[in-house]
Coordinates of C-alpha atoms and ligand atoms in Angstrom, one line a residue:
X1053 CA 130.0 94.7 84.5
X1054 CA 129.9 91.1 83.6
X1055 CA 132.1 89.8 80.8
X1056 CA 129.3 87.4 79.6
X1057 CA 126.0 87.7 77.8
X1058 CA 122.9 87.6 80.0
X1059 CA 121.9 84.0 79.1
X1060 CA 125.4 82.8 80.2
X1061 CA 125.0 84.9 83.4
X1062 CA 121.7 83.2 84.1
X1063 CA 123.6 80.0 84.4
X1064 CA 126.9 81.0 86.0
X1065 CA 126.7 84.4 87.7
X1066 CA 127.0 84.5 91.5
X1067 CA 128.4 81.0 91.9
X1068 CA 131.6 79.5 90.3
X1069 CA 132.5 76.4 92.1
X1070 CA 136.2 75.8 92.9
X1071 CA 138.1 72.6 92.4
X1072 CA 136.0 69.7 93.8
X1073 CA 133.1 71.8 94.9
X1074 CA 129.5 71.1 94.1
X1075 CA 128.4 72.2 90.7
X1076 CA 125.2 73.8 92.1
X1077 CA 125.1 76.3 95.0
X1078 CA 124.6 74.2 98.2
X1079 CA 121.4 74.8 100.2
X1080 CA 122.8 76.1 103.5
X1081 CA 119.7 75.2 105.5
X1082 CA 120.9 76.6 108.8
X1083 CA 119.6 79.4 111.0
X1084 CA 123.0 80.1 112.5
X1085 CA 126.7 79.9 112.1
X1086 CA 129.3 78.9 114.7
X1087 CA 132.2 81.0 115.9
X1088 CA 135.3 80.3 118.0
X1089 CA 134.9 83.4 120.2
X1090 CA 132.3 86.0 121.1
X1091 CA 134.8 88.7 120.1
X1092 CA 134.8 87.5 116.5
X1093 CA 131.0 87.4 116.4
X1094 CA 130.9 90.9 118.0
X1095 CA 132.9 92.3 115.0
X1096 CA 130.2 91.0 112.7
X1097 CA 127.5 92.6 114.8
X1098 CA 129.3 95.9 114.6
X1099 CA 129.7 95.6 110.8
X1100 CA 133.5 95.7 111.3
X1101 CA 133.9 92.3 109.6
X1102 CA 131.8 90.5 107.0
X1103 CA 130.6 87.0 107.5
X1104 CA 127.5 84.9 108.4
X1105 CA 126.0 84.6 111.8
X1106 CA 122.3 84.5 111.5
X1107 CA 120.2 83.7 108.4
X1108 CA 117.7 86.6 109.0
X1109 CA 120.6 88.9 108.0
X1110 CA 122.5 86.8 105.5
X1111 CA 122.8 83.3 104.2
X1112 CA 125.3 81.9 101.7
X1113 CA 122.7 80.3 99.4
X1114 CA 120.6 83.5 99.3
X1115 CA 123.7 85.5 98.6
X1116 CA 124.7 83.5 95.6
X1117 CA 121.3 84.0 94.0
X1118 CA 121.2 87.7 94.9
X1119 CA 124.6 88.0 93.2
X1120 CA 123.2 86.4 90.1
X1121 CA 120.2 88.7 89.9
X1122 CA 122.6 91.6 90.6
X1123 CA 124.6 90.6 87.6
X1124 CA 121.6 90.2 85.4
X1125 CA 120.4 93.7 86.1
X1126 CA 124.0 95.1 85.9
X1127 CA 123.8 96.4 89.4
X1128 CA 126.3 97.0 92.2
X1129 CA 124.6 95.1 95.1
X1130 CA 121.4 93.1 95.6
X1131 CA 119.4 91.4 98.2
X1132 CA 116.6 88.8 98.2
X1133 CA 113.4 89.0 100.2
X1134 CA 110.5 86.7 101.0
X1135 CA 108.1 88.4 98.6
X1136 CA 107.8 91.1 96.0
X1137 CA 105.7 93.0 98.4
X1138 CA 108.5 93.1 100.9
X1139 CA 110.9 94.2 98.1
X1140 CA 108.9 97.2 97.2
X1141 CA 108.2 98.1 100.9
X1142 CA 111.9 97.8 101.8
X1143 CA 113.1 99.7 98.7
X1144 CA 110.9 102.7 99.7
X1145 CA 111.1 102.5 103.4
X1146 CA 114.9 102.4 103.2
X1147 CA 114.6 106.1 102.0
X1148 CA 111.4 107.4 103.3
X1149 CA 109.9 107.6 106.8
X1150 CA 107.0 109.3 108.5
X1151 CA 106.5 112.8 107.0
X1152 CA 108.0 111.9 103.7
X1153 CA 106.5 111.8 100.2
X1154 CA 106.8 109.6 97.1
X1155 CA 105.8 110.2 93.5
X1156 CA 104.4 106.9 91.9
X1157 CA 102.9 106.0 88.6
X1158 CA 99.2 105.3 89.0
X1159 CA 99.5 102.3 86.7
X1160 CA 101.0 99.7 89.1
X1161 CA 100.2 96.3 90.6
X1162 CA 97.1 96.3 92.8
X1163 CA 99.0 94.9 95.8
X1164 CA 101.6 97.6 95.5
X1165 CA 99.0 100.3 95.2
X1166 CA 97.4 99.0 98.4
X1167 CA 100.7 98.9 100.2
X1168 CA 101.4 102.5 99.2
X1169 CA 97.9 104.1 99.4
X1170 CA 96.7 102.3 102.6
X1171 CA 99.4 100.7 104.7
X1172 CA 102.4 103.0 104.1
X1173 CA 100.0 106.0 104.3
X1174 CA 99.2 104.8 107.8
X1175 CA 102.9 104.9 108.6
X1176 CA 102.9 108.6 107.6
X1177 CA 104.4 108.3 104.1
X1178 CA 102.3 110.1 101.5
X1179 CA 102.1 109.1 97.8
X1180 CA 101.1 111.1 94.8
X1181 CA 99.9 108.9 92.0
X1182 CA 100.5 110.4 88.6
X1183 CA 99.2 109.3 85.2
X1184 CA 102.2 107.6 83.6
X1185 CA 101.4 109.5 80.3
X1186 CA 101.5 112.9 82.0
X1187 CA 103.5 115.7 80.6
X1188 CA 106.9 116.5 82.0
X1189 CA 105.4 119.7 83.6
X1190 CA 102.7 117.6 85.3
X1191 CA 105.2 115.1 86.5
X1192 CA 107.5 117.9 87.9
X1193 CA 104.5 119.5 89.6
X1194 CA 103.9 116.3 91.7
X1195 CA 107.2 116.7 93.6
X1196 CA 107.4 118.3 97.1
X1197 CA 110.4 119.4 99.2
X1198 CA 109.9 116.1 101.2
X1199 CA 109.8 113.8 98.1
X1200 CA 112.3 110.9 98.6
X1201 CA 111.8 108.8 95.5
X1202 CA 109.9 108.1 92.3
X1203 CA 108.3 104.7 91.7
X1204 CA 107.0 102.9 88.6
X1205 CA 106.7 99.5 86.9
X1206 CA 108.6 98.9 83.6
X1207 CA 105.5 97.0 82.4
X1208 CA 102.6 97.5 84.7
X1209 CA 100.7 94.5 86.1
X1210 CA 98.0 94.1 84.7
X1211 CA 97.5 97.3 82.6
X1212 CA 100.7 96.5 80.5
X1213 CA 101.6 100.2 80.5
X1214 CA 105.2 100.5 79.3
X1215 CA 106.8 103.2 81.4
X1216 CA 108.7 106.0 79.8
X1217 CA 111.8 105.3 81.9
X1218 CA 113.8 108.3 80.7
X1219 CA 111.0 110.7 81.4
X1220 CA 110.6 109.4 85.0
X1221 CA 114.4 109.2 85.6
X1222 CA 114.9 112.8 84.4
X1223 CA 112.2 114.2 86.6
X1224 CA 113.5 112.2 89.6
X1225 CA 117.1 113.3 89.1
X1226 CA 116.0 117.0 88.6
X1227 CA 114.6 116.8 92.1
X1228 CA 117.5 115.0 93.6
X1229 CA 115.8 111.7 94.2
X1230 CA 116.3 108.2 92.7
X1231 CA 113.9 106.3 90.4
X1232 CA 112.9 102.9 91.7
X1233 CA 111.4 100.5 89.2
X1234 CA 109.6 97.2 89.6
X1235 CA 111.0 95.2 86.6
X1236 CA 109.0 92.0 87.4
X1237 CA 107.1 91.6 84.1
X1238 CA 109.9 92.5 81.7
X1239 CA 112.7 90.8 83.7
X1240 CA 116.3 91.8 83.0
X1241 CA 116.3 89.6 79.9
X1242 CA 113.9 92.0 78.2
X1243 CA 114.5 95.3 79.9
X1244 CA 117.5 96.7 81.7
X1245 CA 116.3 99.8 83.6
X1246 CA 119.7 100.9 84.8
X1247 CA 120.7 101.5 81.2
X1248 CA 117.9 104.2 80.9
X1249 CA 118.7 106.1 84.1
X1250 CA 116.8 104.1 86.7
X1251 CA 118.6 103.8 90.1
X1252 CA 117.1 100.9 92.0
X1253 CA 115.2 97.9 90.6
X1254 CA 112.8 95.6 92.5
X1255 CA 111.3 92.3 91.5
X1256 CA 108.7 89.9 92.5
X1257 CA 110.8 86.8 91.7
X1258 CA 107.5 84.9 92.2
X1259 CA 106.8 85.5 88.5
X1260 CA 109.0 84.8 85.5
X1261 CA 112.3 84.6 87.5
X1262 CA 111.1 81.6 89.4
X1263 CA 108.9 80.8 86.4
X1264 CA 107.3 77.6 87.7
X1265 CA 104.9 79.0 90.4
X1266 CA 107.0 77.3 93.1
X1267 CA 108.2 80.0 95.4
X1268 CA 107.1 83.5 96.5
X1269 CA 110.0 85.9 96.6
X1270 CA 111.4 89.3 96.0
X1271 CA 114.6 91.1 95.1
X1272 CA 116.1 94.6 95.3
X1273 CA 119.0 95.6 93.1
X1274 CA 120.9 98.9 93.4
X1275 CA 122.7 100.4 90.4
X1276 CA 125.2 102.0 92.8
X1277 CA 125.0 105.2 90.7
X1278 CA 122.8 107.4 92.8
X1279 CA 124.9 109.9 94.8
X1280 CA 123.3 110.0 98.3
X1281 CA 126.0 112.3 99.5
X1282 CA 125.1 115.0 96.9
X1283 CA 121.7 115.2 98.6
X1284 CA 122.8 114.7 102.1
X1285 CA 119.8 116.3 103.9
X1286 CA 117.3 114.4 101.9
X1287 CA 118.7 111.0 102.9
X1288 CA 119.8 111.2 106.5
X1289 CA 119.4 107.4 106.9
X1290 CA 122.3 106.9 104.5
X1291 CA 124.4 110.0 105.1
X1292 CA 124.3 110.4 108.9
X1293 CA 125.4 107.9 111.7
X1294 CA 123.1 105.0 112.5
X1295 CA 123.0 104.8 116.3
X1296 CA 121.9 101.2 116.2
X1297 CA 125.3 100.3 114.8
X1298 CA 127.5 102.5 117.0
X1299 CA 127.3 105.4 114.6
X1300 CA 128.2 103.8 111.2
X1301 CA 127.4 106.1 108.2
X1302 CA 126.4 103.8 105.4
X1303 CA 127.3 106.1 102.4
X1304 CA 130.8 106.5 103.9
X1305 CA 131.6 103.0 105.1
X1306 CA 130.0 101.1 102.2
X1307 CA 130.3 103.6 99.3
X1308 CA 127.7 104.5 96.7
X1309 CA 127.9 100.8 95.5
X1310 CA 127.0 99.2 98.8
X1311 CA 125.3 101.8 101.0
X1312 CA 121.6 101.2 100.0
X1313 CA 121.6 97.4 100.1
X1314 CA 123.7 97.2 103.3
X1315 CA 121.4 99.6 105.1
X1316 CA 118.3 97.7 103.9
X1317 CA 119.9 94.4 105.0
X1318 CA 121.4 95.3 108.4
X1319 CA 118.7 97.6 109.4
X1320 CA 115.4 96.7 107.7
X1321 CA 115.9 93.0 107.4
X1322 CA 117.3 92.9 110.9
X1323 CA 114.2 94.6 112.3
X1324 CA 111.4 93.4 109.9
X1325 CA 112.7 90.0 109.0
X1326 CA 111.3 89.2 105.5
X1327 CA 114.0 86.7 104.7
X1328 CA 113.4 84.0 102.1
X1329 CA 114.3 80.4 103.0
X1330 CA 117.6 79.1 101.5
X1331 CA 115.6 76.3 100.0
X1332 CA 113.3 78.8 98.2
X1333 CA 116.4 80.7 96.9
X1334 CA 117.8 77.4 95.6
X1335 CA 114.6 76.8 93.6
X1336 CA 114.6 80.4 92.4
X1337 CA 118.1 79.8 91.1
X1338 CA 117.0 76.8 89.1
X1339 CA 114.3 78.9 87.5
X1340 CA 116.8 81.7 86.6
X1341 CA 118.9 79.3 84.6
X1342 CA 116.3 79.0 81.9
X1343 CA 114.8 82.5 82.2
X1344 CA 116.1 83.6 78.7
X1345 CA 114.7 80.5 77.0
X1346 CA 111.4 80.9 78.7
X1347 CA 111.0 84.6 78.1
X1348 CA 111.6 84.1 74.4
X1349 CA 108.9 81.4 74.3
X1350 CA 106.5 83.3 76.5
X1351 CA 106.8 86.3 74.1
X1352 CA 106.4 84.3 70.9
X1353 CA 103.3 82.5 72.3
X1354 CA 101.8 85.8 73.6
X1355 CA 102.3 87.5 70.2
X1356 CA 100.4 84.6 68.6
X1357 CA 97.6 84.8 71.2
X1358 CA 97.3 88.6 70.8
X1359 CA 97.1 88.3 67.0
X1360 CA 94.5 85.6 67.2
X1361 CA 92.3 87.5 69.7
X1362 CA 92.6 90.7 67.7
X1363 CA 90.9 89.1 64.8
X1364 CA 88.2 87.4 66.8
X1365 CA 84.6 88.7 66.5
X1366 CA 83.8 88.1 70.2
X1367 CA 86.7 90.1 71.5
X1368 CA 86.1 93.8 72.2
X1369 CA 89.7 94.9 72.5
X1370 CA 93.2 93.4 73.0
X1371 CA 96.3 95.0 74.4
X1372 CA 99.8 93.7 73.9
X1373 CA 102.8 95.9 73.1
X1374 CA 103.9 93.4 70.4
X1375 CA 100.9 94.4 68.3
X1376 CA 102.0 97.1 65.8
X1377 CA 98.8 99.2 66.6
X1378 CA 99.3 99.0 70.4
X1379 CA 99.7 102.3 72.3
X1380 CA 103.0 101.1 73.8
X1381 CA 104.4 99.4 70.7
X1382 CA 107.0 102.1 69.8
X1383 CA 108.1 102.7 73.4
X1384 CA 108.4 99.0 74.0
X1385 CA 110.6 98.8 70.9
X1386 CA 112.9 101.3 72.5
X1387 CA 113.1 100.0 76.0
X1388 CA 112.5 96.3 75.3
X1389 CA 113.6 95.5 71.7
X1390 CA 113.6 91.7 72.2
X1391 CA 110.1 91.5 73.5
X1392 CA 108.0 92.5 76.5
X1393 CA 106.3 89.7 78.5
X1394 CA 103.9 86.8 78.1
X1395 CA 100.9 88.6 79.5
X1396 CA 98.1 89.7 77.1
X1397 CA 95.0 91.6 78.3
X1398 CA 91.7 91.9 76.6
X1399 CA 87.9 92.4 76.9
X1400 CA 85.3 89.9 75.8
X1401 CA 82.2 91.5 74.1
X1402 CA 79.4 91.4 76.6
X1403 CA 81.6 92.7 79.5
X1404 CA 82.0 91.0 82.9
X1405 CA 79.4 88.3 82.5
X1406 CA 80.9 87.2 79.1
X1407 CA 84.4 87.3 80.6
X1408 CA 83.3 84.9 83.4
X1409 CA 81.7 82.6 80.9
X1410 CA 84.7 82.6 78.7
X1411 CA 87.1 81.8 81.7
X1412 CA 84.9 79.0 83.0
X1413 CA 85.1 77.4 79.5
X1414 CA 88.9 77.2 79.4
X1415 CA 90.2 73.7 79.7
X1416 CA 94.0 74.0 79.4
X1417 CA 94.4 77.5 81.0
X1418 CA 93.6 77.5 84.7
X1419 CA 92.0 80.3 86.6
X1420 CA 94.7 81.3 89.1
X1421 CA 95.7 84.3 91.2
X1422 CA 99.0 84.0 89.5
X1423 CA 100.8 85.3 86.4
X1424 CA 104.0 84.8 84.6
X1425 CA 104.8 81.2 85.0
X1426 CA 105.3 78.3 82.6
X1427 CA 101.7 77.2 82.5
X1428 CA 99.0 79.3 81.0
X1429 CA 96.7 80.9 83.5
X1430 CA 93.9 83.5 83.5
X1431 CA 92.5 86.0 85.9
X1432 CA 89.8 88.7 86.1
X1433 CA 91.6 91.4 88.2
X1434 CA 88.5 93.6 88.9
X1435 CA 87.0 90.7 90.9
X1436 CA 90.2 89.4 92.5
X1437 CA 93.6 91.2 92.8
X1438 CA 92.1 94.6 92.3
X1439 CA 88.8 94.2 94.0
X1440 CA 89.7 96.6 96.8
X1441 CA 90.0 99.5 94.3
X1442 CA 87.1 101.9 93.4
X1443 CA 86.0 102.3 89.8
X1444 CA 87.9 105.6 89.6
X1445 CA 91.1 104.0 91.1
X1446 CA 90.7 101.1 88.6
X1447 CA 90.5 103.5 85.7
X1448 CA 93.6 105.3 86.9
X1449 CA 95.4 102.0 87.1
X1450 CA 94.3 101.2 83.6
X1451 CA 92.1 98.3 84.7
X1452 CA 88.7 98.2 83.1
X1453 CA 85.9 96.1 84.7
X1454 CA 85.9 93.7 81.7
X1455 CA 89.7 93.2 81.6
X1456 CA 90.9 89.6 81.4
X1457 CA 94.5 89.0 82.2
X1458 CA 95.8 86.1 80.2
X1459 CA 99.2 84.9 81.2
X1460 CA 100.5 82.9 78.2
X1461 CA 102.6 79.9 79.1
X1462 CA 105.2 77.9 77.2
X1463 CA 102.9 75.1 76.1
X1464 CA 102.6 74.3 72.4
X1465 CA 100.9 77.4 70.8
X1466 CA 98.5 75.2 68.8
X1467 CA 97.0 73.9 72.1
X1468 CA 96.7 77.4 73.7
X1469 CA 95.0 78.7 70.6
X1470 CA 92.6 75.7 70.4
X1471 CA 91.7 76.2 74.1
X1472 CA 90.9 79.9 73.4
X1473 CA 88.9 79.0 70.4
X1474 CA 86.7 76.4 72.1
X1475 CA 86.1 78.7 75.2
X1476 CA 85.1 81.6 73.0
X1477 CA 82.7 79.4 71.1
X1478 CA 80.8 78.9 74.3
X1479 CA 80.4 82.6 75.0
Ligands
PLP320 C1 103.2 90.0 92.0 C2 103.8 91.3 91.9 C3 104.2 92.0 93.0 C4 104.1 91.4 94.4 O1 104.9 90.3 94.5 P1 104.7 89.0 95.5 O2 105.8 88.2 95.2 O3 103.3 88.4 95.2 O4 104.7 89.6 96.9 C5 104.8 93.2 92.9 N1 104.9 93.8 91.7 C6 104.5 93.2 90.6 C7 104.7 93.9 89.2 C8 103.9 92.0 90.6 O5 103.5 91.4 89.5

C-alpha cells in the first residue's frame, strides 16, 4: 500500500529518480537490450533472472507507468497493453481457454461485447450475459462448473450502469472464481474496485487516464488477493507447470501477488504481442499526472450539463448518477463518493432524427468516436460503436436507439452550456 494520497501517487508512483537522474521517466525507445553472454540472456528466457531483453516482453518506460497505475488501484502487479481491447482479452484469456465459460454483465462497452460474444466465442469460450440488476439467485444460476471468471464495468460505457460490485464479487467468490472489472470510466481516482472485493481491474487508458485523446492503450492490474491455489483444478494455467518455460508453475514461483501478471506477460504478451510503444507510455504518464484534477473538473461540468438538460423542454430523458433522482445515484454514492465520470447520456425528443439534428448543430463539441478526454465530444452509439448489435442486444446493454453520449470536457462550463443551448434551439 502506498504511503501517499492518490493525487500524489499520480505524480510520483512508479518512478523516483535517484541523485542526478532525469526528473521524468526516460523514453527507452529500444527494441532490444544488450548482454555480455548468451548464458546471462538464457537465464532471462528461463525466468530465472529478471531483466530486459526484448520490448515485446518488457520495457523500462512501460514498467514505470504500469507501476504507477498499479499503485493508483492499490494492486500487487500490473502490465500495460496496446489497447483496452487487448487488456480485456488478455485478462480473460489468461484464465479461460476453449471449453470454458465466463459470466459477464450485459451492460458493457460495445467493443467488449463483440470481443466476447463473437470473437472469443469462436475460440470456444462461452459467455453468459446477465442483467446487472439481476437478483443474487439469478446471478448464481448463471454459473457452470467450467466458469472461470465474472466480468463487469464499474460504470458501463455508454449505459452508465453503476455495477453493484459487492454483489458480483460475492457471487464470483462463492463459485471459486475472480471478479474482473473494467474501471475505465470511473478511474481509480473515483472508484477503487479492490476495496469492494474485485480481484482484477482492467482499463482502456485511451480514455481519462491519457485524457487528451493522444494514445490508445490498456492496462491490467491484479489485486494479488485471489488464491489460485485454493481452486487448483479450475486454473491449471496458473497452478500446473508451463511446458513453454521448462515447467515453471506461476502460482508457486511468483506467488499470489505476481502469478497472474507474470503469466499474462511472459506467455500471452510473448505470443500475441500487444505491447504499447514506450513513447505512448511516456505520454500516458504525462496524462496520469493531472488525472485527479481533470476528473474533478469533468465531474463538475458533467453535473452542470446533466442539470441543465434535465430542465430542458426538448430533452426526453437524462441519465447521470450525480442527479439525485438517477437510478444509480445511491449506489454511486457508495462506490464512488467523490463523483463518477464526465459522461452524460440523454435522449432528444423526436428520437434518432432529432438527435442527429442536435449533434450537427453543436459548434464547440465535436462528433467523435471517442469519449473521456479533455475536449467535449458527442456520439450516437446506436449508429456507430454499437451498430453491430441487434435491437434486443442494444436494450440488454442499456443503449436505446435515441441515446446520445455526451462526453463533457474541461472547457469553461458557460461555453459548454451555451453550445448545448444553441444546438437545441435548432432542433
Ligand atoms: C474504449 C473502451 C474499451 C476499449 O478500449 P480501447 O482502448 O479503445 O481498445 C474497453 N472498455 C471500455 C469501458 C471502454 O470505454
